[in-house]
Amino acid sequence: QSALTQPASVSGSPGQSITISCTGTSSDVSDYKYVSWYQQHPGKAPKLMIYDVSDRPSGVSNRFSGSQSGNTASLIISGLQAEDEADYYCTSYTSTSVIFGGGTRLTVL
Amino acid sequence: EVHLLETGGGLVQPGGSLRLSCAASGFTFNTYAMSWARQSPGKGLQWVSTISGRGDSTYYADSVMGRFTISRDNSKNTLDLQMISLRVEDTAEYYCVRGPGLAVTGQGSRYFYYGMDVWGQGTTVTVSS
């Protein structure tokens, strides 16, 4: 099945902005129109942060935003806070499957 | 309050079987596609399977195709995952998940959209001799 590539780790200082990329490797990944992003703290269930590339579910801070260029989607976190330290996963879809990226560990310095 | 509660995890020998269940509450269950996702110890998230709201369409990851069966009972608001021929590499935390969205085009084909917006706390499956 298709794969989504994320950097293994990113880091930033409080107050800074960071970007996590998610690059598709197959032309079959639903034109990347429906990329979503999840946050997972250690020992906790994942939480939906962004869907359909750039939309935020109710209750998610507007410090989190999403964008896309070609086959690369990005999660941008502005005004980094200590609580943002977590693992982040992107997903996209083929016509018959859900594809997760490998995950990115965000460290807030 | 929207809630998903998984049960049925445990220790099973390679080649064995296990059935996971998920009880849903707080939303109109039959209007949502439902999924199972898993996470092996220290590893990333992996999608396992999705079933449409009416239960008439099912989708599986290549790694579980032919061994796992997803089903739902909309009268009881429950989602199940029957797992047979279990392998050591199936060891993971299994999550019951609401979503993703599943829509139909004018030509009758289905496509995924939106995201998986509600997750249970997970149930642990360990496959070991």
CSV table of C-alpha atoms in Angstrom, one decimal:
chain,number,residue,atom,x,y,z
A,1,GLN,CA,0.0,0.0,0.0
A,2,SER,CA,1.0,3.7,-0.4
A,3,ALA,CA,3.2,5.4,2.1
A,4,LEU,CA,3.4,8.8,3.7
A,5,THR,CA,6.8,10.1,4.7
A,6,GLN,CA,7.3,12.3,7.8
A,7,PRO,CA,10.5,13.5,9.4
A,8,ALA,CA,11.3,11.4,12.5
A,9,SER,CA,11.6,14.4,14.7
A,10,VAL,CA,11.4,18.2,14.9
A,11,SER,CA,12.0,20.6,17.7
A,12,GLY,CA,11.4,24.2,18.6
A,13,SER,CA,11.5,26.6,21.5
A,14,PRO,CA,8.4,27.9,23.3
A,15,GLY,CA,6.8,30.7,21.2
A,16,GLN,CA,8.3,29.6,18.0
A,17,SER,CA,6.6,28.1,15.0
A,18,ILE,CA,7.4,24.7,13.5
A,19,THR,CA,6.3,22.8,10.4
A,20,ILE,CA,5.9,19.0,10.0
A,21,SER,CA,5.8,17.7,6.5
A,22,CYS,CA,4.0,14.7,5.1
A,23,THR,CA,4.9,13.6,1.6
A,24,GLY,CA,3.0,11.1,-0.4
A,25,THR,CA,4.8,8.5,-2.6
A,26,SER,CA,1.9,7.4,-4.7
A,27,SER,CA,-0.3,9.2,-7.2
A,28,ASP,CA,-3.2,7.1,-5.9
A,29,VAL,CA,-3.5,8.9,-2.6
A,30,SER,CA,-6.8,10.6,-3.3
A,31,ASP,CA,-5.1,13.6,-4.8
A,32,TYR,CA,-4.2,14.5,-1.2
A,33,LYS,CA,-7.4,16.5,-0.7
A,34,TYR,CA,-8.3,14.8,2.5
A,35,VAL,CA,-5.1,14.8,4.6
A,36,SER,CA,-5.7,14.8,8.4
A,37,TRP,CA,-3.3,15.2,11.3
A,38,TYR,CA,-3.3,13.6,14.8
A,39,GLN,CA,-1.6,14.4,18.0
A,40,GLN,CA,-0.7,11.6,20.4
A,41,HIS,CA,0.7,12.1,23.9
A,42,PRO,CA,2.6,9.2,25.5
A,43,GLY,CA,0.2,6.6,26.7
A,44,LYS,CA,-2.8,8.4,25.3
A,45,ALA,CA,-5.2,7.8,22.4
A,46,PRO,CA,-4.6,10.0,19.3
A,47,LYS,CA,-6.6,13.2,18.8
A,48,LEU,CA,-7.7,14.6,15.5
A,49,MET,CA,-6.1,18.1,15.0
A,50,ILE,CA,-6.7,18.9,11.3
A,51,TYR,CA,-8.9,17.3,8.7
A,52,ASP,CA,-9.3,17.8,4.9
A,53,VAL,CA,-5.9,19.4,4.7
A,54,SER,CA,-6.6,22.6,6.7
A,55,ASP,CA,-9.8,22.4,8.7
A,56,ARG,CA,-9.8,22.3,12.5
A,57,PRO,CA,-12.3,20.3,14.6
A,58,SER,CA,-14.2,22.3,17.2
A,59,GLY,CA,-12.0,22.8,20.3
A,60,VAL,CA,-8.6,22.6,18.6
A,61,SER,CA,-6.5,25.6,19.1
A,62,ASN,CA,-6.0,27.9,16.2
A,63,ARG,CA,-2.3,27.7,16.7
A,64,PHE,CA,-2.6,24.5,14.7
A,65,SER,CA,-3.0,24.9,10.9
A,66,GLY,CA,-2.6,22.8,7.8
A,67,SER,CA,-1.6,23.4,4.2
A,68,GLN,CA,-0.7,21.4,1.1
A,69,SER,CA,1.5,21.9,-1.9
A,70,GLY,CA,1.5,19.2,-4.5
A,71,ASN,CA,2.0,15.8,-2.9
A,72,THR,CA,3.3,17.3,0.4
A,73,ALA,CA,1.0,18.3,3.3
A,74,SER,CA,2.2,20.3,6.2
A,75,LEU,CA,1.1,20.8,9.8
A,76,ILE,CA,2.1,24.2,11.2
A,77,ILE,CA,2.1,24.8,14.9
A,78,SER,CA,2.6,28.5,15.9
A,79,GLY,CA,3.4,29.9,19.4
A,80,LEU,CA,4.8,26.5,20.6
A,81,GLN,CA,3.8,25.5,24.1
A,82,ALA,CA,5.2,22.8,26.3
A,83,GLU,CA,1.9,20.9,26.0
A,84,ASP,CA,2.5,20.6,22.2
A,85,GLU,CA,5.3,18.1,22.9
A,86,ALA,CA,3.9,14.9,21.4
A,87,ASP,CA,3.9,12.6,18.4
A,88,TYR,CA,2.1,13.8,15.3
A,89,TYR,CA,0.8,11.6,12.5
A,90,CYS,CA,-0.6,12.5,9.1
A,91,THR,CA,-3.1,10.3,7.2
A,92,SER,CA,-4.5,10.3,3.7
A,93,TYR,CA,-6.7,7.9,1.8
A,94,THR,CA,-6.7,5.8,-1.3
A,95,SER,CA,-10.0,4.6,-2.8
A,96,THR,CA,-9.9,1.6,-0.5
A,97,SER,CA,-7.6,2.3,2.4
A,98,VAL,CA,-6.4,4.7,5.1
A,99,ILE,CA,-2.7,5.5,5.1
A,100,PHE,CA,-0.8,6.7,8.1
A,101,GLY,CA,2.5,8.5,8.0
A,102,GLY,CA,5.3,7.1,10.1
A,103,GLY,CA,4.9,9.8,12.8
A,104,THR,CA,7.0,12.8,13.9
A,105,ARG,CA,8.2,13.4,17.5
A,106,LEU,CA,7.9,17.0,18.4
A,107,THR,CA,10.2,18.2,21.2
A,108,VAL,CA,9.7,21.6,22.8
A,109,LEU,CA,13.1,22.7,24.0
B,1,GLU,CA,-20.8,12.6,25.7
B,2,VAL,CA,-19.4,10.7,22.7
B,3,HIS,CA,-17.6,7.6,24.0
B,4,LEU,CA,-16.0,4.4,22.6
B,5,LEU,CA,-15.1,1.5,24.9
B,6,GLU,CA,-13.0,-1.4,23.6
B,7,THR,CA,-13.0,-4.8,25.2
B,8,GLY,CA,-11.7,-8.3,24.4
B,9,GLY,CA,-7.9,-7.8,24.4
B,10,GLY,CA,-5.6,-10.4,25.9
B,11,LEU,CA,-2.8,-12.8,25.5
B,12,VAL,CA,-3.1,-15.4,22.7
B,13,GLN,CA,-0.7,-17.9,21.1
B,14,PRO,CA,0.4,-17.5,17.5
B,15,GLY,CA,-2.2,-19.0,15.3
B,16,GLY,CA,-4.9,-18.3,17.8
B,17,SER,CA,-8.1,-16.2,17.6
B,18,LEU,CA,-9.5,-13.2,19.5
B,19,ARG,CA,-12.6,-11.1,19.1
B,20,LEU,CA,-12.5,-7.4,20.0
B,21,SER,CA,-15.6,-5.4,20.7
B,22,CYS,CA,-16.3,-1.7,20.9
B,23,ALA,CA,-19.4,-0.2,22.6
B,24,ALA,CA,-20.3,3.2,21.2
B,25,SER,CA,-22.5,5.9,22.9
B,26,GLY,CA,-23.4,9.5,22.6
B,27,PHE,CA,-23.9,9.7,18.9
B,28,THR,CA,-26.1,8.2,16.1
B,29,PHE,CA,-24.0,5.1,15.5
B,30,ASN,CA,-25.4,4.0,12.2
B,31,THR,CA,-24.6,7.3,10.5
B,32,TYR,CA,-20.9,6.9,10.9
B,33,ALA,CA,-18.3,4.6,9.3
B,34,MET,CA,-16.2,3.0,12.0
B,35,SER,CA,-12.6,1.8,12.0
B,36,TRP,CA,-10.0,-0.2,13.9
B,37,ALA,CA,-6.5,1.1,14.2
B,38,ARG,CA,-3.5,-0.3,16.1
B,39,GLN,CA,-0.2,0.6,17.5
B,40,SER,CA,2.6,-1.9,18.2
B,41,PRO,CA,4.8,-1.1,21.2
B,42,GLY,CA,7.0,1.8,20.5
B,43,LYS,CA,5.8,2.0,16.9
B,44,GLY,CA,3.5,4.3,14.8
B,45,LEU,CA,-0.2,4.1,14.2
B,46,GLN,CA,-1.5,1.6,11.6
B,47,TRP,CA,-4.9,1.5,10.1
B,48,VAL,CA,-6.5,-2.0,10.3
B,49,SER,CA,-10.1,-1.9,8.9
B,50,THR,CA,-13.1,0.3,8.2
B,51,ILE,CA,-16.8,-0.5,7.9
B,52,SER,CA,-19.5,1.7,6.4
B,53,GLY,CA,-22.4,3.0,8.5
B,54,ARG,CA,-24.8,0.4,7.2
B,55,GLY,CA,-22.2,-2.3,7.3
B,56,ASP,CA,-22.4,-3.0,3.6
B,57,SER,CA,-18.9,-2.0,2.7
B,58,THR,CA,-15.7,-3.1,4.4
B,59,TYR,CA,-12.0,-2.3,3.9
B,60,TYR,CA,-8.9,-3.9,5.2
B,61,ALA,CA,-5.2,-3.3,5.4
B,62,ASP,CA,-3.2,-5.8,3.3
B,63,SER,CA,-1.5,-7.1,6.4
B,64,VAL,CA,-4.8,-8.4,7.9
B,65,MET,CA,-6.8,-9.2,4.8
B,66,GLY,CA,-8.2,-12.7,5.0
B,67,ARG,CA,-7.5,-13.0,8.7
B,68,PHE,CA,-9.5,-10.2,10.3
B,69,THR,CA,-13.2,-9.5,9.9
B,70,ILE,CA,-14.9,-6.2,10.9
B,71,SER,CA,-18.6,-6.2,11.6
B,72,ARG,CA,-21.1,-4.0,13.4
B,73,ASP,CA,-24.5,-4.3,15.1
B,74,ASN,CA,-26.3,-1.0,14.7
B,75,SER,CA,-29.2,-2.2,16.9
B,76,LYS,CA,-26.7,-2.5,19.8
B,77,ASN,CA,-24.3,0.3,18.8
B,78,THR,CA,-21.4,-2.1,18.8
B,79,LEU,CA,-18.4,-2.7,16.5
B,80,ASP,CA,-16.4,-6.0,16.4
B,81,LEU,CA,-13.1,-7.2,15.0
B,82,GLN,CA,-12.7,-10.9,14.7
B,83,MET,CA,-9.1,-11.9,14.4
B,84,ILE,CA,-7.9,-15.4,13.4
B,85,SER,CA,-4.5,-16.8,12.5
B,86,LEU,CA,-2.9,-14.3,14.8
B,87,ARG,CA,0.8,-13.5,14.4
B,88,VAL,CA,3.4,-12.1,16.7
B,89,GLU,CA,3.4,-9.0,14.6
B,90,ASP,CA,-0.3,-8.4,15.4
B,91,THR,CA,0.7,-7.6,19.0
B,92,ALA,CA,-0.5,-4.0,19.5
B,93,GLU,CA,-2.9,-1.6,21.2
B,94,TYR,CA,-6.1,-1.8,19.2
B,95,TYR,CA,-8.2,1.4,19.0
B,96,CYS,CA,-11.9,1.6,18.1
B,97,VAL,CA,-12.3,4.8,16.0
B,98,ARG,CA,-15.2,6.8,14.7
B,99,GLY,CA,-14.7,7.6,11.0
B,100,PRO,CA,-13.3,8.5,8.6
B,101,GLY,CA,-16.1,10.0,6.5
B,102,LEU,CA,-17.3,7.8,3.7
B,103,ALA,CA,-19.1,9.4,0.8
B,104,VAL,CA,-20.5,8.2,-2.5
B,105,THR,CA,-19.8,9.9,-5.8
B,106,GLY,CA,-22.5,10.4,-8.5
B,107,GLN,CA,-21.1,7.3,-10.2
B,108,GLY,CA,-21.7,5.2,-7.1
B,109,SER,CA,-18.1,4.8,-6.0
B,110,ARG,CA,-17.1,5.5,-2.4
B,111,TYR,CA,-14.3,7.6,-1.1
B,112,PHE,CA,-12.9,8.5,2.3
B,113,TYR,CA,-12.8,12.0,3.6
B,114,TYR,CA,-12.7,14.0,6.8
B,115,GLY,CA,-10.8,12.3,9.6
B,116,MET,CA,-11.1,9.9,12.5
B,117,ASP,CA,-12.5,12.1,15.2
B,118,VAL,CA,-13.3,9.9,18.2
B,119,TRP,CA,-10.9,7.3,19.6
B,120,GLY,CA,-11.4,4.8,22.4
B,121,GLN,CA,-8.7,4.3,25.0
B,122,GLY,CA,-7.6,1.0,23.4
B,123,THR,CA,-7.4,-2.7,24.3
B,124,THR,CA,-4.1,-4.6,24.3
B,125,VAL,CA,-3.6,-7.7,22.2
B,126,THR,CA,-0.4,-9.7,22.8
B,127,VAL,CA,0.4,-12.6,20.6
B,128,SER,CA,3.1,-14.8,22.1
B,129,SER,CA,3.9,-18.4,22.9
